[in-house]
Every structure is written in C-alpha cells, then in structure tokens.
mmCIF file of C-alpha atoms in Angstrom:
data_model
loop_
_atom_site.group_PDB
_atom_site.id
_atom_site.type_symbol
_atom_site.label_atom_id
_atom_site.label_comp_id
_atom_site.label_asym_id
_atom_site.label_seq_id
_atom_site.Cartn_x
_atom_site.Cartn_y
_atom_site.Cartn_z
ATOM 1 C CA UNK A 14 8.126 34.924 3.420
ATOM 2 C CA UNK A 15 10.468 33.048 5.961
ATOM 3 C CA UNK A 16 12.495 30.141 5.168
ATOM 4 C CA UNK A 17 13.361 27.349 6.712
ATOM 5 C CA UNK A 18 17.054 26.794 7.835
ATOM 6 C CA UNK A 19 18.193 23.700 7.650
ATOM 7 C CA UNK A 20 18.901 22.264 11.846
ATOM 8 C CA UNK A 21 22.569 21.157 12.217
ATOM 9 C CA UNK A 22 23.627 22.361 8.687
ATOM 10 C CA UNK A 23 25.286 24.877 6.800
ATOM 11 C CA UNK A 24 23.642 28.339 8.115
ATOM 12 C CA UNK A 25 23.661 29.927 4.614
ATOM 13 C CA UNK A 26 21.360 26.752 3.219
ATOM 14 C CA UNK A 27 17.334 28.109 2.596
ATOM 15 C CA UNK A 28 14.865 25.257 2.002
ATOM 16 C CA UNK A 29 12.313 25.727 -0.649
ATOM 17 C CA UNK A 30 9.502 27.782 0.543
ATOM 18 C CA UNK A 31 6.260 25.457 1.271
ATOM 19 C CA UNK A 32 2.811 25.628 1.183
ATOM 20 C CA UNK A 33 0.036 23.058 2.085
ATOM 21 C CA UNK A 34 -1.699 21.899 -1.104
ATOM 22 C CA UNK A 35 -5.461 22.523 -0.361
ATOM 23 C CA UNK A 36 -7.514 19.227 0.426
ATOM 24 C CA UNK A 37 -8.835 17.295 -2.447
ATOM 25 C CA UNK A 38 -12.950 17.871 -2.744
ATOM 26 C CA UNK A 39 -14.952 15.296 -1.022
ATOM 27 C CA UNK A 40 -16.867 14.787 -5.157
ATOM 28 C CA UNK A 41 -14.457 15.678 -8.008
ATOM 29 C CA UNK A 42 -16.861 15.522 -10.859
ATOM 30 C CA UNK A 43 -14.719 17.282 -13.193
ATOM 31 C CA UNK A 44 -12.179 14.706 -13.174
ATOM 32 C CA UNK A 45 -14.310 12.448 -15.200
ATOM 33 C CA UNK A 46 -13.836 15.021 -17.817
ATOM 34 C CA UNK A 47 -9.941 14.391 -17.752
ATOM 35 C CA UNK A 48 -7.531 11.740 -19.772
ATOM 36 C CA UNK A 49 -5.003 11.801 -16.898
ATOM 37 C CA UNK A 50 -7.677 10.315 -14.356
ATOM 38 C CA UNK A 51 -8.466 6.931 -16.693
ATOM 39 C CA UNK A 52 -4.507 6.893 -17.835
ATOM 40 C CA UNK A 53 -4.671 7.048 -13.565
ATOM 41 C CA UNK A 54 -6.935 4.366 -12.876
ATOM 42 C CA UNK A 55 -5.432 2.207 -16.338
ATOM 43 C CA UNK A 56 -2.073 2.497 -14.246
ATOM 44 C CA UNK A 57 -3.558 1.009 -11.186
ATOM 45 C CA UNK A 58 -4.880 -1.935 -12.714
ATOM 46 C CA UNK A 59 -1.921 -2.777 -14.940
ATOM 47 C CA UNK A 60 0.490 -2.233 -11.698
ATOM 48 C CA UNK A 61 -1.760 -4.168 -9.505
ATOM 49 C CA UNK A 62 -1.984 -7.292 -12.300
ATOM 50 C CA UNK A 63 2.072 -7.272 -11.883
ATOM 51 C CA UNK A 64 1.907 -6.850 -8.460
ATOM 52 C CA UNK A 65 0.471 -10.410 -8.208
ATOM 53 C CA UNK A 66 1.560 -12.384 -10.692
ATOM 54 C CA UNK A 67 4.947 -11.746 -9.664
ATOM 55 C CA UNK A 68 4.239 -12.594 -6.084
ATOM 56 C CA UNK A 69 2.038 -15.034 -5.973
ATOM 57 C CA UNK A 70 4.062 -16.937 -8.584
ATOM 58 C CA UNK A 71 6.993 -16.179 -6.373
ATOM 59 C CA UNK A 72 4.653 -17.862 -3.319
ATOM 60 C CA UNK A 73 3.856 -21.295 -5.478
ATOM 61 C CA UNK A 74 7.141 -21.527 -6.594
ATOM 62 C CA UNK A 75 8.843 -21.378 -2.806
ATOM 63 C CA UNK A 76 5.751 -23.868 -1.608
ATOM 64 C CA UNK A 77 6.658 -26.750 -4.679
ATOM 65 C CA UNK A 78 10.609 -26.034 -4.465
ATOM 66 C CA UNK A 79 9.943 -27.061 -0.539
ATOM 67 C CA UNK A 80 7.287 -29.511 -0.732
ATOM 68 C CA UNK A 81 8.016 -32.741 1.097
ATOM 69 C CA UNK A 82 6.087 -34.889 -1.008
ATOM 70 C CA UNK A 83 8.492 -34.643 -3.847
ATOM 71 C CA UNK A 84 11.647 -34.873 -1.353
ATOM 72 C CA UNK A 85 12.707 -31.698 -2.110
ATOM 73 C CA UNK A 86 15.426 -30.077 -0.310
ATOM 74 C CA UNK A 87 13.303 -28.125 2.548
ATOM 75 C CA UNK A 88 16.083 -25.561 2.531
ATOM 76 C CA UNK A 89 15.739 -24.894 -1.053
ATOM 77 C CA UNK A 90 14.060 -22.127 -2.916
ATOM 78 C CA UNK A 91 13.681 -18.668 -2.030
ATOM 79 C CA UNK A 92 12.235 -19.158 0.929
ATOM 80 C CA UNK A 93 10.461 -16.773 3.437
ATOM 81 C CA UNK A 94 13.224 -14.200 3.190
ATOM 82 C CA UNK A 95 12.916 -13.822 -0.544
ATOM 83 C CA UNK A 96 8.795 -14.211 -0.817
ATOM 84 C CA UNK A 97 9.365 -10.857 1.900
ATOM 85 C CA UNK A 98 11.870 -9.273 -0.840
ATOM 86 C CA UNK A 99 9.527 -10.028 -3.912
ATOM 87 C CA UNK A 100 6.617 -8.350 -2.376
ATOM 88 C CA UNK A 101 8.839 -5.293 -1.301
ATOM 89 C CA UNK A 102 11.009 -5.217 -4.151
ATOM 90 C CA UNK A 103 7.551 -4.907 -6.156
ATOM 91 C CA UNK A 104 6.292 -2.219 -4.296
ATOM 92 C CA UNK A 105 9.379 -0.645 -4.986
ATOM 93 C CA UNK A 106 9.384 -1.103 -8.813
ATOM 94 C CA UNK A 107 5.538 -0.481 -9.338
ATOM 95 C CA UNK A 108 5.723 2.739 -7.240
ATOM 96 C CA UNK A 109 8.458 4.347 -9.209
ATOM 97 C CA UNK A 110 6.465 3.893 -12.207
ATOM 98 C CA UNK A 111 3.833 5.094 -10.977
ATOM 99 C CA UNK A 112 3.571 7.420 -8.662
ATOM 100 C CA UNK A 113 3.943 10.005 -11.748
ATOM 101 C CA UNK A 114 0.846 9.399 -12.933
ATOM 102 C CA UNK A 115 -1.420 7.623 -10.321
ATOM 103 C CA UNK A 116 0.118 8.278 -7.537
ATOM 104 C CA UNK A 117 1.435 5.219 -7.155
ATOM 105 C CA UNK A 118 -1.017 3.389 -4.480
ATOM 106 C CA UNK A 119 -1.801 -0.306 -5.359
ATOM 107 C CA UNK A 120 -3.161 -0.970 -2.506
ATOM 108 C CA UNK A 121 -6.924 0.078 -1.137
ATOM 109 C CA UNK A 122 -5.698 0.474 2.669
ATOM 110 C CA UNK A 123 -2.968 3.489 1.249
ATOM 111 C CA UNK A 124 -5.769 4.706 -1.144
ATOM 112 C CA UNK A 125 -8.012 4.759 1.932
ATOM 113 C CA UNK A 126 -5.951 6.486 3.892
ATOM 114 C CA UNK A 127 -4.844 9.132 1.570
ATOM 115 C CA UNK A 128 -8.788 9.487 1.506
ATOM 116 C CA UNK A 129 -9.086 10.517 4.864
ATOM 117 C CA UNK A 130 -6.318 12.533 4.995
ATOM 118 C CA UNK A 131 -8.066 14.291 1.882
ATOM 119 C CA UNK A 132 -5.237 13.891 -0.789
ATOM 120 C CA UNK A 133 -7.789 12.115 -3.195
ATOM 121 C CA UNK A 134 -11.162 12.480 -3.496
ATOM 122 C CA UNK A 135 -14.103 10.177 -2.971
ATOM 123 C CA UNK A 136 -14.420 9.675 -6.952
ATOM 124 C CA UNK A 137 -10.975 8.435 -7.485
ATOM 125 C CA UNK A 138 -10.288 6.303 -4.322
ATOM 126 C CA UNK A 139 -13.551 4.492 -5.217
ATOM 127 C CA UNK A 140 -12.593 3.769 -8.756
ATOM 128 C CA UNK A 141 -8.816 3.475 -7.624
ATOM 129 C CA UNK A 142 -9.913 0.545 -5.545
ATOM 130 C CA UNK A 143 -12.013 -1.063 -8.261
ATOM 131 C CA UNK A 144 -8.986 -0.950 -10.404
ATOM 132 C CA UNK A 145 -6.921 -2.349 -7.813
ATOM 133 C CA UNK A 146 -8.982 -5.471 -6.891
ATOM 134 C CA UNK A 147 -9.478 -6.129 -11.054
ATOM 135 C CA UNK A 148 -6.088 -5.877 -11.193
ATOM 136 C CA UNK A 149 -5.636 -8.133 -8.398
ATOM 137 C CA UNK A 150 -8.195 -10.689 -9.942
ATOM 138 C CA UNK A 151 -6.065 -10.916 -13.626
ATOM 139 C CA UNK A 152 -3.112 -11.138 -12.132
ATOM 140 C CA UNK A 153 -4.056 -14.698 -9.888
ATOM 141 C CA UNK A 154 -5.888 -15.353 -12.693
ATOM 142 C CA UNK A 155 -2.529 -15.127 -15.156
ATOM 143 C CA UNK A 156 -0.970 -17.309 -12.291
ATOM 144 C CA UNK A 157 -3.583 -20.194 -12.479
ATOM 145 C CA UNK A 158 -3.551 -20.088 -16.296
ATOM 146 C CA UNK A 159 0.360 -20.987 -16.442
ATOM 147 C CA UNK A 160 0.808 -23.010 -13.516
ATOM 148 C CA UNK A 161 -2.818 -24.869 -13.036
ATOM 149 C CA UNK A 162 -1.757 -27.617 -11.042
ATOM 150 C CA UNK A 163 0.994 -25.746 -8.902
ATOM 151 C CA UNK A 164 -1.491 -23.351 -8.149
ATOM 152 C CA UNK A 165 -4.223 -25.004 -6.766
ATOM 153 C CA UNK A 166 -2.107 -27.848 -5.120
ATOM 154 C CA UNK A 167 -0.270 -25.102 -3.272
ATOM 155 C CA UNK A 168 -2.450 -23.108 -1.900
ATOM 156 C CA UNK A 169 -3.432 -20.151 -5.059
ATOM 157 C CA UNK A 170 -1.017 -17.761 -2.497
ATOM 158 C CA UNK A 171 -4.563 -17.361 -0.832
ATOM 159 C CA UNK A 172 -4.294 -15.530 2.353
ATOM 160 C CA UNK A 173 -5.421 -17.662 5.611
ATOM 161 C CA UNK A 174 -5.094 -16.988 8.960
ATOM 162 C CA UNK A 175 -2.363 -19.575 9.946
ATOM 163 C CA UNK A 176 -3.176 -22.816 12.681
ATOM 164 C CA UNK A 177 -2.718 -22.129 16.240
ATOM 165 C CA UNK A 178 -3.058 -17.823 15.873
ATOM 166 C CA UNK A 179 -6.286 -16.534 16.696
ATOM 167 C CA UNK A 180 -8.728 -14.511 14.919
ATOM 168 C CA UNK A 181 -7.534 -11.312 17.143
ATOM 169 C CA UNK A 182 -3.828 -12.320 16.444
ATOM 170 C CA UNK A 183 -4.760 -11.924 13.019
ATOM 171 C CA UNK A 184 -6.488 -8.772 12.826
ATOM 172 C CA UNK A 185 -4.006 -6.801 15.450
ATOM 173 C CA UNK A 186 -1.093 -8.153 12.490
ATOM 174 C CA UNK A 187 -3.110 -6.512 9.906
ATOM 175 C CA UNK A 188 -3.731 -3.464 11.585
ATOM 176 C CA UNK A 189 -0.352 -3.321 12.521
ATOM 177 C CA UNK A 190 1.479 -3.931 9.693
ATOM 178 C CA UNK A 191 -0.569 -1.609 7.433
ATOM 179 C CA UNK A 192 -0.401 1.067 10.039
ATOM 180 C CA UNK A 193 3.799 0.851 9.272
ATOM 181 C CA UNK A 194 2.504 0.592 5.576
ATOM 182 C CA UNK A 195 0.618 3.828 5.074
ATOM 183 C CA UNK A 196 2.056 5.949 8.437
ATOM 184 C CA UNK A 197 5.651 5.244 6.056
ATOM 185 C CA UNK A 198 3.853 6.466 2.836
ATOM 186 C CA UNK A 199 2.674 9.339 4.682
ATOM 187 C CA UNK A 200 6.102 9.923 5.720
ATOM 188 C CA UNK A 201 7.808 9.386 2.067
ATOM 189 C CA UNK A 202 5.639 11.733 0.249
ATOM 190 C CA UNK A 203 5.101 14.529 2.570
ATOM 191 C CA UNK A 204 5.367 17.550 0.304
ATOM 192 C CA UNK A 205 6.520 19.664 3.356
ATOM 193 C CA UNK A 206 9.325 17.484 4.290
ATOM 194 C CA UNK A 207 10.358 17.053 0.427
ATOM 195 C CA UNK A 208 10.546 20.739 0.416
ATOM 196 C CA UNK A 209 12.494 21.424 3.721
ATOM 197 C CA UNK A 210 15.069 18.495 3.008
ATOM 198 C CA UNK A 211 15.134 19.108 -0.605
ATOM 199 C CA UNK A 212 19.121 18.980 -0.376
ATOM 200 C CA UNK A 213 19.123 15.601 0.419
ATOM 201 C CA UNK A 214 17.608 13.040 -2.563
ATOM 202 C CA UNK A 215 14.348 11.469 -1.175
ATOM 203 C CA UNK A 216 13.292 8.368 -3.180
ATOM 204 C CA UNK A 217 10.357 7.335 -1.800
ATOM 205 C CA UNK A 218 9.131 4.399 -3.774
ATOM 206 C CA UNK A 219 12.302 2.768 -1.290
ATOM 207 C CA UNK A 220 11.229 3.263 2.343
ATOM 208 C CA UNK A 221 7.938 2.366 0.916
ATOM 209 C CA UNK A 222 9.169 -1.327 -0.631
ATOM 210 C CA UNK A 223 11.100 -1.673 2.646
ATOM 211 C CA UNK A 224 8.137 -1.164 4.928
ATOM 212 C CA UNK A 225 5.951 -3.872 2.995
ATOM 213 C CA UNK A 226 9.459 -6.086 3.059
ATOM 214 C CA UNK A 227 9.711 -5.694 7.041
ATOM 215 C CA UNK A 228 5.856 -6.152 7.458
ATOM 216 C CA UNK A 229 5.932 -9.359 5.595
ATOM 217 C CA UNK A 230 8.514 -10.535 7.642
ATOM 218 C CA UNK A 231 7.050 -10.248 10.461
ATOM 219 C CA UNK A 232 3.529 -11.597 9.473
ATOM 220 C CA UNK A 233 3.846 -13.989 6.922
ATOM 221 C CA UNK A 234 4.229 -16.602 9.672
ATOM 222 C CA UNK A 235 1.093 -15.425 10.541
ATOM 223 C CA UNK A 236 -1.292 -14.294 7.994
ATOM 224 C CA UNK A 237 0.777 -14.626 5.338
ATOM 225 C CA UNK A 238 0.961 -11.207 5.291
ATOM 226 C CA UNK A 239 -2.302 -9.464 3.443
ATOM 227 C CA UNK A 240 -2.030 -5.591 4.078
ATOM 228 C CA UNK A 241 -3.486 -4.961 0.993
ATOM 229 C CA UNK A 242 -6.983 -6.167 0.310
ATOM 230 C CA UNK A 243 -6.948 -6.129 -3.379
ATOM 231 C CA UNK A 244 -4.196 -9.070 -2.712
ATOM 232 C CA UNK A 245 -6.269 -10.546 -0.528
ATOM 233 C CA UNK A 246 -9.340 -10.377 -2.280
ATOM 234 C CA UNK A 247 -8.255 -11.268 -5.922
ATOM 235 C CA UNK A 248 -5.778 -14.364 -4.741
ATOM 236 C CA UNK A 249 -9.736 -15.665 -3.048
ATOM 237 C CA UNK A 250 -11.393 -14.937 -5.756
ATOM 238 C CA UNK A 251 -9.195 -17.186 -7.929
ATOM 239 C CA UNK A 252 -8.200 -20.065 -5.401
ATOM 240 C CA UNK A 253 -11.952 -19.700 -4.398
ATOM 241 C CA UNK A 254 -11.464 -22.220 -1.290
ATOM 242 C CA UNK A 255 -13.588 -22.314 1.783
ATOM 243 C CA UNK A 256 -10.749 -21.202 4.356
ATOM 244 C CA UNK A 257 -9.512 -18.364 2.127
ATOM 245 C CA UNK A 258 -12.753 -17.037 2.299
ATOM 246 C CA UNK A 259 -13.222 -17.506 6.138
ATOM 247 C CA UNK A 260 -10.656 -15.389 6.982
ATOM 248 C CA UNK A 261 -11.372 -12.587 4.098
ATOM 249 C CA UNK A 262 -12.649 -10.305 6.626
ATOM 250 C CA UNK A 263 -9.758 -10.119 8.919
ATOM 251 C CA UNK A 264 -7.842 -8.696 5.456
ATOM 252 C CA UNK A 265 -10.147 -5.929 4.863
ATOM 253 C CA UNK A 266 -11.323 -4.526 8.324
ATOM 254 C CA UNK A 267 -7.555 -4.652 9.524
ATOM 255 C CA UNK A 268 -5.531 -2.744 6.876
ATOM 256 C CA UNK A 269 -9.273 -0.288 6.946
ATOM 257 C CA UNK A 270 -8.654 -0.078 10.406
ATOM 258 C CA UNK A 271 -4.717 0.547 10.203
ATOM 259 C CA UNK A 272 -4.831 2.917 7.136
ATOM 260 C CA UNK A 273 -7.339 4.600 9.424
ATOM 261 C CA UNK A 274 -4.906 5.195 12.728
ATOM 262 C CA UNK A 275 -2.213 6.154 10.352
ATOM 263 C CA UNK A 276 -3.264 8.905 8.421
ATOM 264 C CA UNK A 277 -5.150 10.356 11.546
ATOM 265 C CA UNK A 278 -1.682 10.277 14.099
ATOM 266 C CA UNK A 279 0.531 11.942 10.921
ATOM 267 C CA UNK A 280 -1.905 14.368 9.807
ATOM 268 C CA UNK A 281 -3.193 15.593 13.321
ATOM 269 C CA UNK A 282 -0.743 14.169 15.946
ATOM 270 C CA UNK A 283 2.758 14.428 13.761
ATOM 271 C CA UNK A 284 1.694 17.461 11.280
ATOM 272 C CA UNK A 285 -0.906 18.835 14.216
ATOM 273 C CA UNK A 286 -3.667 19.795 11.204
ATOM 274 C CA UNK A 287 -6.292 20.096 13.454
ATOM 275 C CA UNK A 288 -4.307 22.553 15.821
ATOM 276 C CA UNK A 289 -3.200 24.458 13.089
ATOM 277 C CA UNK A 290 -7.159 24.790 11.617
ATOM 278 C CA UNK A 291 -7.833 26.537 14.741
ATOM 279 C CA UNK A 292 -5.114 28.772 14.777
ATOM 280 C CA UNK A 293 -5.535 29.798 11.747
ATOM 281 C CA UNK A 294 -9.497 30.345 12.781
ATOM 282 C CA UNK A 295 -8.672 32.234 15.750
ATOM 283 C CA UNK A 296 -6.403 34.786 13.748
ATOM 284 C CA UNK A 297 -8.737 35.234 11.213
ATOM 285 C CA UNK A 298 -11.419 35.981 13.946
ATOM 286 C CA UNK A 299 -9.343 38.648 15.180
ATOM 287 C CA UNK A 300 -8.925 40.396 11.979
#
C-alpha cells in the first residue's frame, strides 16, 4: 500500500499507513458484557462531578469577590478572563485523563455528535449522557453543600439567558459555540490526521480546552456560556430557580443543534464520507 508523503517536508519521511476504523453499531449489546464500558461510564461521571465543582465554585467565588454590596473591589477576583480559563483549563485536565478510557467526552453535545458521526454507539452515548448529567448534578450539589449561602445568593452558576439578548441571540451562541466545540474535537482526534502528521506531537486534550476557553469568552456575556447540557442541566437542578429553568431549553436544543452541523460538515464536507461511500460502491459494482 501507498504512503503518504508528508507536503512541504523532508521527501524521504512516510506517514503511518491509515485505515478508517469501521463505524460503531447503531446497538452494541455486547458491551454490557464488558468491565471497560462501566470503568467508561464510572469515568464520565467522576470527570463530570469535577468538571463542576471546580467551575461553578470558580463562578460564586468571582460573583462574591465582586459583589457591590460588600464594597468589594469590582476589579478584584478572577474575573471573566479566569472563569473562561477554569472552564478550559478543565476540559483540558479531565480530557487527558480520560480520553484513555472513556474517550474523554463530558459533555452530551460531543457525545452526540460522535453519535452521528458513528464513533459510539447508541448504548453508550445514552448511558454516557446519563453519567454526564449525574455527574453534573453531584458536582453543584458538592458546591451548595460547602458554600450554602454563596451559592444561592449568587446565582448556583445557573445558566440564564442574560437581560437585553434575545431568545434567538441565545440559541445562535449555543449553536455556535458548540459547533467550534465538537467541529475542534473532530479535528483533535481524527485518527487519519494523527496518522499522517504522526511526526509532529498532537495533544489533543489542548486545542480542545482552548476551544471551550475562546467559546466562553465570547458567550459568557451572553449566556453565560452553557455548551454542554449536563452543565446546564445539573447547575438547574441544584439552584432550582424559575429563570434557570426558563431558559433550559435554549442549552439543550442549541449545543443538539451545533454538535449536529459539526460532525455532519467534518465527516461529509471536510473528510467527504459520503463521496467516498459511493466511490467505493461504484468500484465494487464494476467488479
């Protein structure tokens, strides 16, 4: 078989030959059988819990450090640049010690995603997402535990859609800003690009934590920045406040939508899947 060259390089450099890996089944029944799916779904959870309690905690404490009521300094604390960095920075962390055994998602919108594109089947990406959003519960719920009264007085790091934006502002955000999200873990973990640049060190747990970093700063003027529904859904659950539930939707149905538009422009637009399926068909037919 043919290998690659690498394009502007050395001409004596081969990449590693590469094959597709074959789609995940739609029903994987025989993982239920298997300790690495639960260690899987185990590592979800746990990396989801830490996924919030370090963020939301990082939320509270920016909104008290800045809170005018005690005459705080209002340029104190972390502020919006560092809530972006400990949600990023997070991502980063949890998906290098994960991705070896779960794949690293933490997020329903990726797990979606890599659902449609047919990396995981319908078994796992239900019971990923399950994890995810329990995960997501504990983890407020460690929050509220320590820090009662910061936690409800500031908000529980609820997701709300933020005055004067509308309800489409809000949505196009989320569907934007997970569309970076996923299209970039598409990107990162792309076993055909891994194999043709294997000379140069890909660690993608990084571009990953930097996408989530960017998107926040952009959004969390906005929505505060949900692209994950699990965070969403488990800092509501907790804060359990009118508005946070009012908006709820918007941080489902966008990243859905998002994850959606992603994995369907880099599988068949940017790795052209669906013209290769024909060509393939086509030469078969003529043999």
């Amino acid at each position: 078989m043919a290998k690659d060259i690498e394009v502007g390089g050395h001409s004596d450099f081969h990449a590693k030959d590469y094959h597709d890996p074959p789609p995940a089944p739609l029903i994987d029944v025989e993982e239920l059988t298997k300790w690495s799916f639960y260690r899987a779904i185990i590592a979800e959870f746990i990396a989801t819990l830490l996924f919030l309690y370090i963020t939301v905690l990082t939320v509270i404490g920016y909104k008290s450090q800045t809170d005018p009521a005690l005459n705080t300094d209002q340029c104190g604390g972390v502020g919006l640049l560092g809530i972006a960095w400990a949600f990023g920075g997070m991502i980063f962390i949890l998906v290098y010690c994960t991705a070896g055994i779960s794949g690293g998602h933490i997020n329903p919108a990726v797990t979606f995603g890599l659902f449609l594109a047919r990396k995981v089947s319908l078994v796992r990406a239900i019971l990923y997402m399950a994890a995810q959003c329990l995960g997501a519960i504990c983890g407020c719920g460690l929050v509220k535990a320590f820090q009662k009264a910061y936690y409800n007085r500031y908000g529980g790091g609820a997701n709300e859609l933020a005055d004067g934006y509308s309800t489409g502002t809000g949505l196009g955000a989320e569907i934007i800003g997970t569309f970076v999200l996923v299209y970039t873990v598409f990107s990162a973990t792309d076993p055909k690009r891994n194999a043709r640049d294997s000379h140069v060190p890909v660690l993608a747990p990084l571009p990953i934590g930097f996408a989530v970093f960017m998107v926040h700063l952009a959004t969390i003027p906005v929505t505060g920045t949900g692209i994950n529904p699990a965070r969403s859904f488990g800092a509501a659950v907790i804060y359990n406040q009118e508005k946070a539930w009012d908006d709820q939707w918007v941080f489902w149905v966008g990243p859905f939508i998002g994850a959606a538009i992603a994995a369907f422009y880099y599988q068949f637009v940017l790795r052209a899947s669906a013209a290769k399926s024909i060509g393939s068909f086509r030469s078969s037919s003529v043999i």
